Short mmCIF file of C-alpha atoms in Angstrom, two decimals:
data_model
loop_
_atom_site.label_atom_id
_atom_site.label_comp_id
_atom_site.label_asym_id
_atom_site.label_seq_id
_atom_site.Cartn_x
_atom_site.Cartn_y
_atom_site.Cartn_z
CA MET A 1 15.30 55.46 -15.18
CA GLU A 2 17.14 54.59 -18.61
CA ASP A 3 21.04 53.93 -17.60
CA ALA A 4 23.24 56.71 -18.90
CA PRO A 5 25.65 55.66 -22.19
CA GLU A 6 28.91 55.15 -20.92
CA GLN A 7 27.11 53.02 -17.95
CA LYS A 8 26.08 50.93 -20.63
CA MET A 9 29.25 51.16 -22.42
CA ILE A 10 31.01 50.37 -19.24
CA LEU A 11 28.68 47.52 -18.83
CA ALA A 12 29.69 46.14 -22.20
CA SER A 13 32.93 46.37 -22.42
CA LEU A 14 33.92 45.13 -19.02
CA ALA A 15 31.48 43.20 -17.75
CA TYR A 16 30.76 39.85 -19.04
CA HIS A 17 28.46 36.86 -17.69
CA TRP A 18 30.88 34.04 -15.63
CA SER A 19 29.36 30.88 -18.39
CA GLU A 20 31.13 28.74 -17.28
CA ALA A 21 29.98 28.69 -14.00
CA ASP A 22 26.61 28.34 -15.67
CA ARG A 23 27.68 24.67 -17.09
CA ALA A 24 29.10 23.55 -13.83
CA VAL A 25 25.50 23.22 -12.87
CA ILE A 26 21.93 21.86 -13.59
CA ARG A 27 21.65 23.73 -17.06
CA PHE A 28 19.69 22.46 -20.06
CA SER A 29 21.20 23.12 -23.51
CA LYS A 30 17.24 23.99 -25.09
CA SER A 31 14.58 26.59 -23.18
CA ARG A 32 11.82 24.12 -23.45
CA GLY A 33 8.60 25.07 -22.30
CA LEU A 34 7.90 23.24 -19.21
CA GLU A 35 6.80 19.24 -19.24
CA TYR A 36 2.84 19.61 -18.56
CA SER A 37 0.16 18.63 -20.65
CA ARG A 38 -1.52 20.92 -23.41
CA GLU A 39 -4.67 19.25 -23.67
CA PHE A 40 -6.95 20.20 -20.92
CA LYS A 41 -8.50 17.81 -18.46
CA ASN A 42 -12.00 16.49 -19.82
CA GLY A 43 -12.28 18.35 -22.92
CA GLY A 44 -11.46 21.35 -20.84
CA THR A 45 -15.08 21.10 -19.22
CA ALA A 46 -13.38 19.85 -15.55
CA SER A 47 -14.93 23.09 -13.42
CA MET A 48 -12.79 25.51 -11.03
CA GLY A 49 -15.85 24.47 -8.50
CA CYS A 50 -16.09 27.39 -5.91
CA LEU A 51 -12.92 29.19 -6.94
CA ALA A 52 -14.52 30.12 -10.47
CA LEU A 53 -16.41 32.50 -8.09
CA GLN A 54 -14.47 34.08 -6.69
CA PRO A 55 -12.67 37.90 -7.39
CA LEU A 56 -8.95 37.39 -9.37
CA GLU A 57 -7.51 39.05 -6.61
CA ILE A 58 -8.62 36.53 -4.44
CA LEU A 59 -8.20 33.68 -6.62
CA HIS A 60 -4.10 35.02 -6.63
CA ASN A 61 -3.62 35.36 -3.09
CA ILE A 62 -4.90 31.49 -2.23
CA LEU A 63 -3.12 29.89 -6.32
CA ARG A 64 0.14 31.77 -4.90
CA GLU A 65 0.86 29.12 -1.61
CA LEU A 66 0.20 26.64 -4.52
CA ASP A 67 3.40 24.71 -5.40
CA PHE A 68 4.20 24.60 -9.50
CA GLU A 69 3.28 21.03 -9.80
CA SER A 70 -0.64 21.97 -8.75
CA LEU A 71 -0.84 25.20 -10.29
CA GLY A 72 0.30 23.58 -13.96
CA ALA A 73 -1.91 20.53 -12.63
CA MET A 74 -4.90 23.49 -12.43
CA ARG A 75 -4.14 25.20 -15.52
CA CYS A 76 -5.11 22.12 -17.19
CA LEU A 77 -8.88 21.76 -16.04
CA ASN A 78 -10.11 24.37 -18.83
CA ILE A 79 -9.42 28.11 -20.19
CA GLN A 80 -10.73 29.75 -17.41
CA SER A 81 -7.97 27.69 -15.27
CA ARG A 82 -5.51 28.88 -17.51
CA ASP A 83 -6.10 32.54 -17.46
CA VAL A 84 -5.98 32.74 -14.29
CA VAL A 85 -2.53 30.77 -13.42
CA GLY A 86 -1.46 32.50 -16.69
CA THR A 87 -2.24 35.94 -14.83
CA LEU A 88 -0.88 35.07 -11.61
CA PRO A 89 2.35 37.44 -11.35
CA ALA A 90 4.54 34.92 -9.74
CA TYR A 91 4.28 31.94 -11.93
CA ARG A 92 4.28 34.55 -14.93
CA ASP A 93 7.25 36.08 -14.38
CA LEU A 94 8.96 32.35 -12.43
CA ALA A 95 7.98 30.60 -16.21
CA THR A 96 9.22 33.45 -18.17
CA PHE A 97 12.63 34.42 -16.80
CA ALA A 98 13.58 31.24 -14.07
CA HIS A 99 12.28 28.74 -16.57
CA ASN A 100 15.58 27.08 -15.92
CA ALA A 101 15.25 26.59 -13.20
CA LEU A 102 11.53 25.46 -12.93
CA ARG A 103 12.87 23.11 -15.39
CA ALA A 104 15.64 21.55 -13.03
CA LEU A 105 13.15 21.49 -9.75
CA SER A 106 10.43 18.89 -12.01
CA ALA A 107 13.40 16.64 -13.34
CA THR A 108 15.33 16.48 -9.37
CA GLY A 109 11.50 15.89 -8.69
CA LEU A 110 11.16 18.94 -6.59
CA LEU A 111 8.55 20.94 -8.48
CA SER A 112 6.09 20.70 -5.51
CA LYS A 113 8.41 21.15 -2.57
CA HIS A 114 8.50 25.12 -2.85
CA SER A 115 5.48 27.26 -3.09
CA ALA A 116 5.05 29.80 -5.86
CA LYS A 117 5.10 32.39 -3.51
CA TYR A 118 8.53 31.30 -2.05
CA LEU A 119 10.33 30.98 -5.69
CA TYR A 120 8.69 34.40 -6.62
CA SER A 121 10.59 36.33 -3.43
CA ILE A 122 14.01 34.77 -3.62
CA LEU A 123 13.14 36.04 -7.23
CA CYS A 124 12.54 39.32 -6.56
CA GLN A 125 15.81 39.61 -4.55
CA ASP A 126 19.39 39.20 -5.27
CA ARG A 127 21.55 38.68 -1.94
CA CYS A 128 23.27 35.12 -1.48
CA ILE A 129 22.33 32.79 1.91
CA GLY A 130 25.43 32.63 2.85
CA CYS A 131 27.52 35.29 2.67
CA THR A 132 25.41 38.89 1.13
CA SER A 133 27.19 38.77 -2.25
CA PHE A 134 24.99 38.40 -5.42
CA GLY A 135 23.62 34.78 -6.16
CA SER A 136 23.27 33.88 -9.27
CA PHE A 137 22.20 30.33 -8.41
CA LEU A 138 19.48 28.36 -6.56
CA PHE A 139 20.10 25.85 -4.27
CA LEU A 140 17.33 23.40 -5.07
CA PRO A 141 16.91 21.42 -1.53
CA THR A 142 16.30 24.62 0.36
CA GLY A 143 14.76 27.22 -2.60
CA CYS A 144 17.78 29.48 -1.33
CA ARG A 145 19.59 31.83 -3.75
CA CYS A 146 23.50 31.41 -3.82
CA CYS A 147 27.09 32.40 -5.48
CA PHE A 148 28.90 30.53 -6.70
CA SER A 149 31.77 31.12 -3.99
CA CYS A 150 29.56 29.34 -1.33
CA ILE A 151 28.13 26.15 -3.75
CA GLU A 152 31.88 25.91 -3.61
CA THR A 153 33.01 26.17 0.58
CA ASN A 154 30.18 27.13 2.33
CA PRO A 155 29.34 23.94 4.79
CA GLU A 156 26.11 24.20 5.20
CA MET A 157 25.70 23.59 0.89
CA VAL A 158 27.12 20.59 1.75
CA ILE A 159 25.46 17.55 -0.26
CA VAL A 160 25.67 14.12 0.02
CA SER A 161 23.57 10.81 -1.13
CA ALA A 162 20.67 9.57 0.79
CA SER A 163 22.17 6.87 1.53
CA ALA A 164 25.06 8.70 3.52
CA ALA A 165 22.73 10.78 5.10
CA ALA A 166 21.03 7.82 6.28
CA ALA A 167 23.89 6.16 8.29
CA LEU A 168 25.33 9.77 9.04
CA PHE A 169 22.70 11.26 11.30
CA GLY A 170 21.04 8.16 12.69
CA LEU A 171 17.67 8.05 9.87
CA ALA A 172 15.17 5.66 8.79
CA ASP A 173 13.84 6.24 5.14
CA LYS A 174 10.40 7.65 7.04
CA ALA A 175 12.74 10.16 8.40
CA LEU A 176 14.73 11.15 5.13
CA ARG A 177 10.94 11.80 3.38
CA GLN A 178 10.47 14.67 5.59
CA ILE A 179 13.61 17.27 3.77
CA ALA A 180 13.99 17.24 -0.24
CA ILE A 181 15.52 14.56 -1.55
CA ILE A 182 17.36 15.19 -5.20
CA THR A 183 17.14 12.45 -7.84
CA THR A 184 20.25 14.07 -9.80
CA VAL A 185 19.92 15.20 -13.44
CA LEU A 186 23.03 13.59 -16.17
CA GLY A 187 25.66 15.09 -17.15
CA ASP A 188 28.73 17.50 -16.89
CA TYR A 189 29.06 18.98 -13.28
CA GLY A 190 31.92 21.28 -11.63
CA ILE A 191 35.06 23.78 -13.45
CA SER A 192 36.31 20.24 -13.83
CA ARG A 193 33.09 19.15 -15.66
CA LYS A 194 33.13 15.46 -13.91
CA THR A 195 31.03 13.21 -15.77
CA HIS A 196 28.12 11.43 -13.73
CA ARG A 197 26.15 8.94 -16.07
CA ARG A 198 24.12 7.45 -13.26
CA ARG A 199 20.71 9.05 -11.08
CA ILE A 200 21.07 8.58 -7.71
CA ARG A 201 19.42 10.41 -4.84
CA ILE A 202 20.96 13.42 -2.46
CA VAL A 203 20.35 15.43 0.01
CA SER A 204 21.29 18.10 1.86
CA ARG A 205 23.87 17.36 4.38
CA GLN A 206 22.40 20.20 6.83
CA GLU A 207 18.92 19.70 6.55
CA ALA A 208 19.47 15.85 7.50
CA ARG A 209 21.58 16.72 10.08
CA LYS A 210 18.30 18.90 11.45
CA VAL A 211 16.02 16.53 10.90
CA GLY A 212 18.25 13.56 12.77
CA ILE A 213 18.80 16.23 15.78
CA LEU A 214 14.78 16.18 15.88
CA ILE A 215 14.12 12.65 15.27
CA HIS A 216 16.69 11.53 18.17
CA GLY A 217 15.56 14.54 20.68
CA SER A 218 19.46 15.97 20.73
CA GLU A 219 22.61 16.27 19.18
CA GLU A 220 24.34 13.61 22.13
CA GLU A 221 21.32 11.00 21.12
CA MET A 222 21.95 11.28 18.10
CA GLU A 223 25.27 10.51 17.91
CA ARG A 224 24.37 7.62 20.04
CA ALA A 225 22.24 5.72 18.03
CA ILE A 226 24.87 6.51 15.26
CA ALA A 227 27.17 4.46 17.86
CA LEU A 228 25.00 2.23 17.47
CA GLY A 229 23.54 1.62 14.04
CA ILE A 230 20.39 2.86 14.89
CA ARG A 231 17.82 4.38 12.67
CA ARG A 232 14.52 6.18 13.19
CA GLY A 233 11.53 7.22 11.57
CA LYS A 234 10.18 9.55 13.11
CA VAL A 235 10.13 10.87 17.49
CA LEU A 236 11.17 8.17 19.59
CA ARG A 237 8.18 7.39 21.69
CA GLU A 238 7.77 4.66 24.32
CA ASN A 239 6.52 1.66 22.41
CA ASP A 240 8.41 2.28 19.44
CA ARG A 241 11.53 0.01 18.50
CA PRO A 242 14.12 1.74 16.45
CA GLN A 243 15.54 0.10 13.12
CA ARG A 244 19.07 -0.88 13.27
CA ALA A 245 20.99 -0.63 10.70
CA ALA A 246 22.54 -3.80 8.57
CA ASN A 247 25.76 -1.71 8.03
CA ARG A 248 26.97 0.18 10.68
CA SER A 249 29.74 1.97 8.81
CA ILE A 250 29.55 5.84 8.34
CA PRO A 251 30.78 7.40 5.30
CA GLN A 252 32.72 10.60 5.47
CA PRO A 253 31.16 14.17 4.26
CA PRO A 254 32.20 15.11 1.10
CA GLY A 255 35.39 17.64 0.63
CA ALA A 256 34.36 21.35 -0.55
CA ASN A 257 34.68 20.55 -4.41
CA ASP A 258 32.95 17.76 -4.21
CA THR A 259 30.63 17.46 -7.98
CA LEU A 260 27.86 16.30 -5.60
CA ARG A 261 27.49 20.46 -4.55
CA PHE A 262 26.69 21.52 -8.18
CA MET A 263 23.94 18.58 -9.05
CA ALA A 264 21.96 20.76 -6.54
CA CYS A 265 21.94 23.89 -7.95
CA THR A 266 21.32 25.68 -11.11
CA PRO A 267 21.20 29.67 -12.47
CA PHE A 268 18.65 32.22 -11.19
CA PRO A 269 18.26 35.26 -12.41
CA TYR A 270 17.54 38.50 -10.38
CA LEU A 271 14.32 40.11 -11.40
CA ASP A 272 13.77 43.86 -10.63
CA VAL A 273 10.57 44.34 -10.33
CA GLN A 274 10.17 47.65 -9.79
CA ARG A 275 12.16 48.22 -13.13
CA ARG A 276 11.10 45.48 -15.00
CA ARG A 277 14.47 44.43 -15.46
CA ILE A 278 16.78 41.32 -15.01
CA ASP A 279 20.33 40.68 -14.16
CA ASN A 280 22.01 37.27 -14.23
CA GLY A 281 25.55 39.06 -12.27
CA VAL A 282 28.66 39.43 -14.17
CA CYS A 283 32.41 39.80 -13.40
CA CYS A 284 34.81 42.19 -13.78
CA ARG A 285 37.50 41.98 -17.29
CA GLY A 286 39.79 44.51 -14.46
CA CYS A 287 39.73 41.42 -12.06
CA GLU A 288 40.24 38.50 -14.62
CA TYR A 289 43.07 40.72 -16.82
CA ASN A 290 44.88 40.73 -12.23
CA TRP A 291 44.42 37.48 -12.34
CA TYR A 292 45.99 36.40 -15.15
CA ARG A 293 49.01 39.22 -15.01
CA ARG A 294 49.21 37.83 -11.11
CA ASP A 295 52.70 36.66 -11.86
CA GLU A 296 53.95 39.80 -13.24
CA ASP A 297 51.85 42.42 -11.52
CA PHE A 298 51.82 40.78 -8.08
CA PRO A 299 54.31 39.31 -5.13
CA SER A 300 53.87 35.86 -5.12
CA GLY A 301 52.37 34.35 -2.29
CA TYR A 302 49.53 32.09 -1.62
CA SER A 303 47.45 34.13 -0.37
CA ILE A 304 47.78 37.30 -2.90
CA SER A 305 46.45 34.35 -5.46
CA GLN A 306 43.67 32.85 -3.86
CA ASP A 307 42.73 36.80 -3.34
CA LEU A 308 42.79 37.39 -7.07
CA PHE A 309 40.42 34.29 -7.93
CA ARG A 310 38.43 35.33 -5.86
CA LYS A 311 38.25 38.29 -7.12
CA GLN A 312 38.29 37.28 -10.64
CA ASN A 313 35.07 34.82 -9.96
CA LYS A 314 33.19 37.24 -7.39
CA THR A 315 29.64 38.34 -9.49
CA PHE A 316 28.08 41.62 -9.05
CA SER A 317 24.71 42.30 -9.89
CA GLU A 318 24.93 45.35 -13.26
CA ASP A 319 24.26 48.71 -10.54
CA GLU A 320 26.88 46.78 -8.00
CA TYR A 321 29.72 46.51 -11.47
CA LEU A 322 28.93 50.65 -11.79
CA VAL A 323 30.54 51.05 -8.53
CA HIS A 324 33.28 48.77 -8.04
CA PHE A 325 34.47 49.86 -11.55
CA GLU A 326 35.40 53.60 -10.61
CA ASN A 327 37.79 51.77 -7.78
CA CYS A 328 38.93 49.31 -9.80
CA HIS A 329 42.18 50.14 -11.68
CA SER A 330 42.49 47.63 -13.80
CA ALA A 331 39.17 48.03 -14.96
CA ARG A 332 39.85 51.67 -15.32
CA MET A 333 43.05 50.96 -17.09
CA LEU A 334 41.71 48.69 -20.01
CA TRP A 335 38.85 51.53 -19.58
CA ASP A 336 41.04 54.75 -20.67
CA GLY A 337 43.60 52.41 -22.90
CA TYR A 338 40.93 50.32 -24.86
CA ILE A 339 37.81 51.15 -24.61
CA LEU A 340 37.43 55.01 -24.76
CA LYS A 341 39.97 54.21 -27.84
CA GLY A 342 37.85 52.51 -29.63
CA LYS A 343 39.35 49.46 -29.30
CA ARG A 344 37.18 46.17 -28.90
CA LEU A 345 38.54 43.82 -25.45
CA SER A 346 37.57 40.74 -28.58
CA GLU A 347 39.19 37.06 -27.31
CA SER A 348 42.56 37.48 -29.48
CA VAL A 349 42.93 40.71 -28.09
CA ARG A 350 42.62 39.51 -24.41
CA SER A 351 44.79 36.67 -24.64
CA THR A 352 47.24 39.18 -26.18
CA ILE A 353 46.94 41.48 -22.95
CA PHE A 354 46.25 39.64 -20.44
CA ARG A 355 48.93 36.69 -21.83
CA THR A 356 47.04 34.00 -21.41
#
């Protein structure tokens, strides 16, 4: 069902996408396709084997369990395989609507990490794994959807270098290979736009800790191994000799604002399958107004400022925003005082009334 004209006007005039947040994570400036070879293997005469005899529905059920690297290779077999993969809903919709995320997975070495079925399920649900708010980003190590606030502050989304994870949890290289290892993409990250000119390997601290406990048998045994400078690559058995680390210094985990977190995330839209509509998430001009006018319109205090800052950066789905609008005094004020009077909230107008 089409939105009412008034709802469309509300979204167009008082909701905005927070583009600075997109620029804080892995983002590609040009919307190129995935970097698969466009040429068929063996001149396009390679066979799909017994798969070619299967009905399309069965083929799709099989193919959606594959990762995108495997699907990309299969597309290059022949014309039939290209068409079969191209009509797979998970492949088609992710390649169409989330190509930036697929490029990020490819650039970081994780294109083979998650199945098309799994990524498609995340594309079609919009809640952040950490706080259940609308999430407009993909956390690459686990393939979970997250919001910007959780990228910044959620302890389960702390990112450390692979070498730091090895020292923190007593892991040899073999153990580290059990989790997703990201090779970072050069660029500027975080709201502060910190430049990273060297590619490094990073991992989820939480995932590394889980492997550490599994490898060592318990958290207590892991702590003991760390204290002794021992690193293990697999679950210890009677005849195994654990590897002793040359350097026993334990690096401290990064703080909440460390830019490594942003180097492990990328924008990820939500696909409303029923309406075939993409939602990238929006913020509220009314809440933005409150933030810039906080010194004049609100009592002073750290908690007040923090609350206003969180609300300014809160992202809604478009449907959620229409509900929020009804209860946001400042958004209603802007609607009644400007939009209904035919005044656009251009950047120059906002700088005047917001007093930025």
